[in-house]
CSV table of C-alpha atoms in Angstrom, one decimal:
chain,number,residue,atom,x,y,z
G,1,MET,CA,11.1,-38.1,3.7
G,2,ILE,CA,10.1,-34.5,4.4
G,3,GLN,CA,7.6,-34.3,7.3
G,4,PHE,CA,4.8,-31.9,6.8
G,5,ASP,CA,1.4,-31.0,8.3
G,6,PHE,CA,-1.1,-31.1,5.4
G,7,GLN,CA,-3.9,-29.9,7.7
G,8,SER,CA,-2.2,-26.6,8.6
G,9,LEU,CA,-3.6,-23.8,6.5
G,10,ALA,CA,-0.6,-21.7,7.3
G,11,ASP,CA,1.9,-24.3,6.2
G,12,LEU,CA,-0.1,-25.2,3.1
G,13,ALA,CA,-0.3,-21.6,2.1
G,14,GLY,CA,3.3,-20.7,2.9
G,15,GLN,CA,4.9,-23.5,0.9
G,16,ARG,CA,3.3,-22.0,-2.2
G,17,LEU,CA,4.9,-18.6,-1.7
G,18,MET,CA,8.2,-17.5,-3.2
G,19,LEU,CA,9.0,-14.1,-1.8
G,20,GLY,CA,11.5,-11.3,-2.1
G,21,PHE,CA,12.8,-9.2,0.7
G,22,ASN,CA,15.1,-6.4,1.6
G,23,GLY,CA,18.6,-6.8,3.1
G,24,HIS,CA,21.8,-8.8,3.0
G,25,THR,CA,21.3,-10.9,6.1
G,26,LEU,CA,18.8,-13.1,7.9
G,27,ASN,CA,17.2,-10.0,9.3
G,28,THR,CA,13.8,-9.4,11.0
G,29,GLU,CA,12.0,-9.1,7.7
G,30,LEU,CA,13.3,-12.4,6.4
G,31,LYS,CA,12.7,-14.2,9.6
G,32,HIS,CA,9.1,-13.0,9.6
G,33,LEU,CA,8.6,-14.3,6.1
G,34,ILE,CA,9.8,-17.7,7.2
G,35,THR,CA,8.4,-17.9,10.7
G,36,GLU,CA,5.0,-16.2,10.2
G,37,TYR,CA,4.3,-16.7,6.5
G,38,ARG,CA,5.9,-20.2,6.4
G,39,ALA,CA,7.4,-19.3,3.0
G,40,GLY,CA,8.4,-22.2,0.8
G,41,GLY,CA,11.0,-20.2,-1.0
G,42,ILE,CA,12.8,-16.9,-1.4
G,43,ILE,CA,14.2,-15.1,-4.5
G,44,LEU,CA,17.3,-13.0,-4.5
G,45,PHE,CA,18.1,-9.9,-6.5
G,46,ARG,CA,21.2,-7.7,-6.8
G,47,SER,CA,20.1,-5.6,-3.8
G,48,ASN,CA,20.5,-8.7,-1.7
G,49,ILE,CA,24.0,-9.4,-2.8
G,50,ASP,CA,27.1,-7.6,-1.5
G,51,SER,CA,29.9,-10.3,-1.7
G,52,ALA,CA,30.3,-14.0,-2.0
G,53,ASP,CA,30.9,-14.5,1.7
G,54,GLN,CA,27.8,-12.5,2.6
G,55,LEU,CA,25.7,-14.3,0.0
G,56,ARG,CA,26.7,-17.7,1.2
G,57,ARG,CA,26.0,-16.7,4.8
G,58,LEU,CA,22.6,-15.3,3.9
G,59,CYS,CA,21.5,-18.4,2.0
G,60,MET,CA,22.8,-20.9,4.6
G,61,ASP,CA,21.4,-18.9,7.5
G,62,ALA,CA,18.0,-18.6,5.9
G,63,ARG,CA,17.8,-22.3,5.0
G,64,LYS,CA,18.9,-23.4,8.5
G,65,TYR,CA,16.4,-21.0,10.1
G,66,ALA,CA,13.6,-22.6,8.1
G,67,LEU,CA,14.6,-26.1,9.2
G,68,ASP,CA,14.9,-24.8,12.8
G,69,GLN,CA,11.3,-23.6,12.6
G,70,GLY,CA,10.2,-27.1,11.7
G,71,LEU,CA,9.7,-26.2,8.0
G,72,PRO,CA,10.9,-28.0,4.9
G,73,ASP,CA,14.2,-26.6,3.5
G,74,LEU,CA,13.8,-23.4,1.5
G,75,PHE,CA,13.9,-23.0,-2.3
G,76,VAL,CA,16.5,-20.2,-2.8
G,77,ALA,CA,16.1,-18.9,-6.3
G,78,VAL,CA,17.9,-16.4,-8.5
G,79,ASP,CA,17.7,-15.2,-12.1
G,80,GLN,CA,21.2,-16.2,-13.4
G,81,GLU,CA,20.7,-16.3,-17.2
G,82,GLY,CA,23.9,-14.6,-18.1
G,83,GLY,CA,24.1,-11.4,-20.1
G,84,GLN,CA,21.7,-8.6,-19.1
G,85,VAL,CA,19.9,-10.8,-16.5
G,86,ALA,CA,22.5,-12.0,-14.0
G,87,ARG,CA,22.1,-11.2,-10.4
G,88,LEU,CA,25.5,-12.6,-9.4
G,89,ARG,CA,28.4,-10.5,-10.9
G,90,LYS,CA,32.1,-10.6,-10.3
G,91,PRO,CA,33.8,-12.4,-8.6
G,92,PHE,CA,31.3,-14.9,-10.1
G,93,THR,CA,31.7,-15.9,-13.7
G,94,GLU,CA,30.0,-13.4,-16.0
G,95,PHE,CA,28.7,-15.1,-19.2
G,96,PRO,CA,27.6,-12.9,-22.2
G,97,GLY,CA,24.1,-14.5,-22.3
G,98,ASN,CA,22.0,-16.9,-24.4
G,99,PRO,CA,22.4,-15.0,-27.7
G,100,HIS,CA,26.1,-15.7,-27.6
G,101,MET,CA,25.9,-19.4,-27.0
G,102,LYS,CA,26.8,-21.0,-30.3
G,103,THR,CA,27.4,-24.6,-29.5
G,104,LEU,CA,26.1,-27.3,-27.2
G,105,GLU,CA,29.5,-27.1,-25.4
G,106,ASP,CA,28.9,-23.4,-24.8
G,107,ALA,CA,25.6,-24.3,-23.1
G,108,ARG,CA,27.1,-27.1,-21.1
G,109,GLU,CA,30.0,-25.0,-19.9
G,110,PHE,CA,27.5,-22.2,-18.8
G,111,ALA,CA,25.4,-24.8,-16.9
G,112,ARG,CA,28.4,-26.5,-15.3
G,113,ILE,CA,30.1,-23.4,-14.0
G,114,THR,CA,26.9,-21.6,-13.0
G,115,ALA,CA,25.5,-24.6,-11.1
G,116,ALA,CA,28.8,-24.9,-9.2
G,117,GLU,CA,28.8,-21.3,-8.3
G,118,LEU,CA,25.2,-21.2,-7.3
G,119,SER,CA,25.2,-24.4,-5.2
G,120,GLY,CA,28.4,-23.2,-3.5
G,121,MET,CA,26.4,-20.2,-2.2
G,122,GLY,CA,23.5,-22.4,-1.1
G,123,ILE,CA,21.3,-21.4,-4.0
G,124,ASN,CA,19.3,-24.3,-5.3
G,125,MET,CA,17.0,-22.9,-8.1
G,126,ASN,CA,17.9,-20.9,-11.2
G,127,MET,CA,15.1,-19.1,-13.0
G,128,ALA,CA,16.7,-20.2,-16.3
G,129,PRO,CA,16.9,-21.0,-19.1
G,130,VAL,CA,14.8,-18.7,-21.3
G,131,MET,CA,13.1,-21.0,-23.8
G,132,ASP,CA,11.3,-18.3,-25.8
G,133,VAL,CA,11.8,-18.2,-29.6
G,134,ALA,CA,12.4,-14.8,-31.2
G,135,PRO,CA,12.1,-14.4,-35.0
G,136,PRO,CA,15.3,-12.8,-36.3
G,137,ASP,CA,13.4,-10.2,-38.3
G,138,MET,CA,11.5,-8.9,-35.3
G,139,ASP,CA,12.4,-6.4,-32.5
G,140,SER,CA,11.4,-8.9,-29.8
G,141,ILE,CA,11.4,-7.8,-26.2
G,142,MET,CA,13.5,-11.0,-25.6
G,143,LYS,CA,16.1,-10.5,-28.4
G,144,ASP,CA,18.9,-10.0,-25.9
G,145,ARG,CA,17.9,-13.0,-23.8
G,146,VAL,CA,17.0,-15.8,-26.1
G,147,PHE,CA,19.1,-18.5,-27.8
G,148,LYS,CA,19.5,-17.6,-31.4
G,149,GLY,CA,17.9,-19.8,-34.0
G,150,ASP,CA,14.6,-21.6,-34.6
G,151,ALA,CA,12.5,-23.6,-32.1
G,152,ASN,CA,14.6,-26.7,-32.6
G,153,ARG,CA,17.9,-24.9,-32.0
G,154,VAL,CA,16.4,-23.2,-28.9
G,155,SER,CA,15.3,-26.6,-27.7
G,156,GLN,CA,18.8,-28.1,-28.1
G,157,LEU,CA,20.7,-25.4,-26.3
G,158,GLY,CA,18.0,-24.9,-23.7
G,159,THR,CA,17.8,-28.6,-22.7
G,160,ALA,CA,21.6,-28.7,-22.5
G,161,VAL,CA,21.4,-26.0,-19.9
G,162,ILE,CA,18.6,-27.7,-18.1
G,163,GLN,CA,20.4,-31.0,-17.9
G,164,GLY,CA,23.7,-29.4,-16.9
G,165,LEU,CA,22.2,-27.4,-14.1
G,166,GLN,CA,20.1,-30.3,-12.7
G,167,LYS,CA,22.9,-32.9,-13.0
G,168,ALA,CA,24.8,-30.6,-10.6
G,169,GLY,CA,21.9,-30.3,-8.2
G,170,VAL,CA,20.5,-26.9,-9.2
G,171,MET,CA,16.8,-26.8,-10.3
G,172,ALA,CA,16.2,-25.3,-13.7
G,173,VAL,CA,13.1,-23.2,-14.5
G,174,ALA,CA,12.1,-22.8,-18.2
G,175,LYS,CA,10.4,-19.6,-19.0
G,176,HIS,CA,8.2,-17.9,-20.2
G,177,PHE,CA,5.4,-20.3,-21.0
G,178,PRO,CA,3.8,-20.5,-23.5
G,179,GLY,CA,6.3,-18.2,-25.2
G,180,ILE,CA,6.9,-14.4,-25.4
G,181,GLY,CA,9.5,-14.3,-28.1
G,182,ARG,CA,7.1,-12.8,-30.6
G,183,THR,CA,6.1,-9.8,-28.4
G,184,VAL,CA,7.6,-6.4,-28.3
G,185,LYS,CA,6.2,-4.8,-25.1
G,186,ASP,CA,7.7,-5.3,-21.7
G,187,SER,CA,5.4,-7.0,-19.2
G,188,HIS,CA,7.2,-5.3,-16.3
G,189,PHE,CA,5.3,-2.2,-17.5
G,190,PHE,CA,2.5,-3.3,-20.0
G,191,LEU,CA,0.2,-6.2,-20.7
G,192,PRO,CA,1.6,-7.5,-24.0
G,193,GLU,CA,-0.6,-9.7,-26.4
G,194,LEU,CA,0.3,-12.5,-28.7
G,195,ASP,CA,-2.6,-13.1,-31.0
G,196,ALA,CA,-1.5,-16.5,-32.3
G,197,GLU,CA,-3.4,-19.7,-33.0
G,198,LEU,CA,-2.6,-22.7,-30.8
G,199,SER,CA,-1.8,-24.7,-33.9
G,200,ASP,CA,0.8,-22.0,-34.9
G,201,MET,CA,2.3,-22.0,-31.3
G,202,LYS,CA,2.6,-25.8,-31.4
G,203,GLN,CA,4.9,-25.4,-34.4
G,204,THR,CA,7.1,-22.7,-32.8
G,205,ASP,CA,6.7,-21.3,-29.3
G,206,LEU,CA,5.7,-24.5,-27.6
G,207,VAL,CA,8.4,-26.7,-29.1
G,208,PRO,CA,11.2,-25.7,-26.6
G,209,PHE,CA,8.8,-26.2,-23.7
G,210,GLU,CA,7.9,-29.7,-24.9
G,211,ALA,CA,11.7,-30.4,-25.1
G,212,ALA,CA,12.1,-29.0,-21.6
G,213,LYS,CA,9.4,-31.3,-20.3
G,214,GLN,CA,11.2,-34.3,-22.0
G,215,ALA,CA,14.4,-33.2,-20.2
G,216,GLN,CA,12.5,-33.3,-16.9
G,217,VAL,CA,12.9,-29.6,-16.2
G,218,SER,CA,12.1,-29.0,-12.5
G,219,GLY,CA,9.9,-25.9,-13.1
G,220,ILE,CA,8.2,-23.9,-15.8
G,221,MET,CA,7.4,-20.2,-15.3
G,222,LEU,CA,4.2,-18.7,-16.8
G,223,SER,CA,4.3,-15.5,-18.7
G,224,HIS,CA,2.2,-12.4,-17.9
G,225,ILE,CA,1.2,-12.2,-21.6
G,226,LEU,CA,-2.4,-12.3,-23.0
G,227,TYR,CA,-3.0,-14.9,-25.7
G,228,PRO,CA,-6.5,-14.1,-27.0
G,229,LYS,CA,-6.7,-17.2,-29.2
G,230,LEU,CA,-5.9,-19.4,-26.2
G,231,ASP,CA,-7.7,-17.4,-23.5
G,232,PRO,CA,-9.4,-14.1,-24.3
G,233,ASP,CA,-9.8,-13.0,-20.7
G,234,TRP,CA,-6.7,-13.9,-18.7
G,235,GLN,CA,-3.0,-13.7,-19.1
G,236,ALA,CA,-1.1,-17.0,-18.9
G,237,SER,CA,-0.1,-16.6,-15.3
G,238,LEU,CA,-3.8,-16.4,-14.3
G,239,SER,CA,-5.3,-18.7,-16.9
G,240,LYS,CA,-6.6,-22.2,-16.1
G,241,THR,CA,-6.9,-22.8,-19.9
G,242,ILE,CA,-3.1,-22.3,-20.3
G,243,ALA,CA,-1.6,-23.4,-17.0
G,244,TYR,CA,-3.8,-26.5,-16.4
G,245,ASP,CA,-5.6,-27.5,-19.6
G,246,LEU,CA,-2.7,-26.8,-22.0
G,247,LEU,CA,0.4,-27.3,-19.8
G,248,ARG,CA,-0.7,-30.0,-17.4
G,249,GLN,CA,-3.4,-31.9,-19.3
G,250,ASP,CA,-2.5,-31.6,-23.0
G,251,MET,CA,1.3,-31.5,-22.7
G,252,GLY,CA,1.4,-33.7,-19.6
G,253,TYR,CA,3.9,-31.7,-17.6
G,254,GLN,CA,4.1,-32.9,-14.0
G,255,GLY,CA,6.8,-30.6,-12.5
G,256,LEU,CA,6.5,-27.3,-10.7
G,257,VAL,CA,4.5,-24.5,-12.4
G,258,MET,CA,4.9,-21.0,-11.1
G,259,THR,CA,3.9,-17.5,-11.9
G,260,ASP,CA,6.2,-14.7,-12.9
G,261,ASP,CA,6.4,-11.8,-10.4
G,262,LEU,CA,2.9,-10.6,-9.5
G,263,ASP,CA,4.4,-7.2,-8.8
G,264,MET,CA,4.8,-6.6,-12.5
G,265,LYS,CA,2.6,-3.9,-14.2
G,266,ALA,CA,1.1,-6.5,-16.6
G,267,ILE,CA,-0.9,-7.6,-13.5
G,268,SER,CA,-3.6,-5.0,-12.9
G,269,HIS,CA,-6.1,-7.2,-11.0
G,270,ASP,CA,-6.4,-7.1,-7.3
G,271,MET,CA,-4.4,-9.7,-5.4
G,272,ASP,CA,-7.5,-11.6,-4.3
G,273,THR,CA,-8.6,-12.1,-7.9
G,274,CYS,CA,-5.0,-13.1,-8.9
G,275,ILE,CA,-4.8,-15.7,-6.1
G,276,HIS,CA,-8.2,-17.2,-6.8
G,277,ARG,CA,-7.2,-17.6,-10.5
G,278,ILE,CA,-3.8,-19.1,-9.6
G,279,MET,CA,-5.3,-21.6,-7.2
G,280,THR,CA,-8.1,-22.6,-9.6
G,281,ALA,CA,-5.5,-23.2,-12.3
G,282,GLN,CA,-3.5,-25.4,-9.8
G,283,ILE,CA,-0.4,-23.3,-10.3
G,284,ASP,CA,2.0,-24.5,-7.6
G,285,MET,CA,4.0,-21.4,-6.6
G,286,VAL,CA,3.2,-17.7,-6.4
G,287,LEU,CA,6.0,-15.2,-6.9
G,288,VAL,CA,5.9,-11.9,-5.2
G,289,CYS,CA,9.4,-10.6,-5.6
G,290,HIS,CA,9.4,-7.3,-3.7
G,291,ALA,CA,8.8,-6.4,-0.1
G,292,GLY,CA,5.4,-4.7,0.4
G,293,PRO,CA,1.7,-5.2,0.9
G,294,ASN,CA,1.3,-7.6,-2.0
G,295,ILE,CA,3.1,-10.3,0.0
G,296,THR,CA,0.7,-10.0,2.9
G,297,GLU,CA,-2.3,-9.8,0.6
G,298,ALA,CA,-1.2,-12.8,-1.4
G,299,ARG,CA,-0.7,-14.9,1.7
G,300,GLU,CA,-4.0,-13.9,3.3
G,301,ALA,CA,-5.8,-14.7,0.0
G,302,VAL,CA,-4.3,-18.2,-0.2
G,303,MET,CA,-5.2,-18.9,3.4
G,304,ARG,CA,-8.8,-17.6,2.8
G,305,TYR,CA,-9.4,-19.8,-0.3
G,306,LEU,CA,-7.9,-22.9,1.4
G,307,GLU,CA,-10.2,-22.4,4.3
G,308,LYS,CA,-13.5,-21.7,2.5
G,309,ASP,CA,-13.2,-23.8,-0.7
G,310,ARG,CA,-12.8,-27.6,-0.2
G,311,GLU,CA,-11.9,-28.1,-3.8
G,312,LEU,CA,-9.0,-25.6,-3.6
G,313,PHE,CA,-8.0,-27.1,-0.3
G,314,GLU,CA,-7.7,-30.6,-1.9
G,315,SER,CA,-5.9,-29.3,-5.0
G,316,GLY,CA,-3.6,-27.4,-2.8
G,317,HIS,CA,-2.5,-30.7,-1.3
G,318,THR,CA,-1.5,-31.8,-4.8
G,319,CYS,CA,0.5,-28.6,-5.4
G,320,VAL,CA,2.3,-28.9,-2.1
G,321,LYS,CA,3.1,-32.5,-2.7
G,322,ARG,CA,4.8,-31.5,-6.0
G,323,ILE,CA,6.8,-28.8,-4.1
G,324,LEU,CA,7.9,-31.3,-1.4
G,325,ALA,CA,8.8,-33.9,-4.0
G,326,ALA,CA,11.1,-31.3,-5.7
G,327,LYS,CA,12.7,-30.4,-2.4
G,328,GLU,CA,13.2,-34.1,-1.6
G,329,LYS,CA,15.0,-34.6,-4.9
G,330,PHE,CA,17.2,-31.5,-5.0
G,331,LEU,CA,17.6,-30.0,-1.5
G,332,VAL,CA,18.9,-33.1,0.2
G,333,ARG,CA,22.4,-31.9,-0.9
G,334,TYR,CA,22.3,-29.1,1.7
C-alpha cells in the first residue's frame, strides 16, 4: 500500500496538483515542483518532447525522483487523442484522430498501440478519449476531435478506447464533462455557453459519460463551459452543482475528477476564487499546464483553504484517497 502523511498540508495540497513545466529533462524547475510543491502529477506537451529516448529518460527520472523524495509515484499525463491533438509524433504511431475511427476494431487498435507506446515511455495517463457529441449539421469546435455519430455511437467507440488503454495499464480520462460538442467557441480563448436543459443533455451529451462511468474510466475532465440551465453562475470546472451534485451524486461516478487547464482564457476569475470553488466541489485534481505564477498561486490557495477550513480539509482527504487508490491500481507497473 502507498504510505502517505494525511496530516501534512503540503502533501495533501501537492497530490491534487497536475502541473506543466519547461524543459526536456529532470531540471531544476521540475525538481522544484516535485520537492517543494509535492506535485501529484505532471503533464507533457510537445515542448517537453525531443525524442523517444529523451522522453523515456524524462518520465522515468521524474517518477524515480518523486519516489526518492518520499512521495507517491507521479501521474505522468499527456494528450494523445490522435489527429490534431497528439503530443507524441513520429517515430510514434500517428493516428488520424477520432473522426476517422469507423469501427470498434479501429478504436481497439488505437488504444492498444497508443497504450503500449505511452507506457513504454513511462507515461501512465492519457487525457483521452474525447466523449463529446457533435451534431453533424453544426460547426462544432470539436468537429475534428470527436467520434462521428450519435451519442450511442460515441459511447461505443469511446468505451472501446477506455477499456483498451486501461487493460494495458494506461489510465484513460474522458472529456469534456458534461459535453462541449454543441459549442462553437474555443475555451482556450473565450467562455462558451451551452444553454441546454438537463433533460436534453441526459438524452445526448451525458450518454457517453454514463457509458464511460460504466466502463470504469479512471478520470473525467470537466469543461470550462458555462451551462446556464445547470448553473447560471459558474462554468463546469468551478461548479459544485455540475462536478459534485450531477457527476458524483446523481450519476454516481467515483473515479478521479479533474479540471481542464486553469491557464485557459475561459477562466477569468482570480486563482484564489478558482481554488475555493474547486475544493468546495470536491474536484480531485487541479490542472495548471504552463509554467508561471498560476502554479504558485494555485498551490498556496489549496494550502490556505486546507489550513483554515476544516470541512475542506476533511473533503481533501477523500480526494487524495481517490488519487492514491488510482496510483495503487495503475502505477504499480513502474
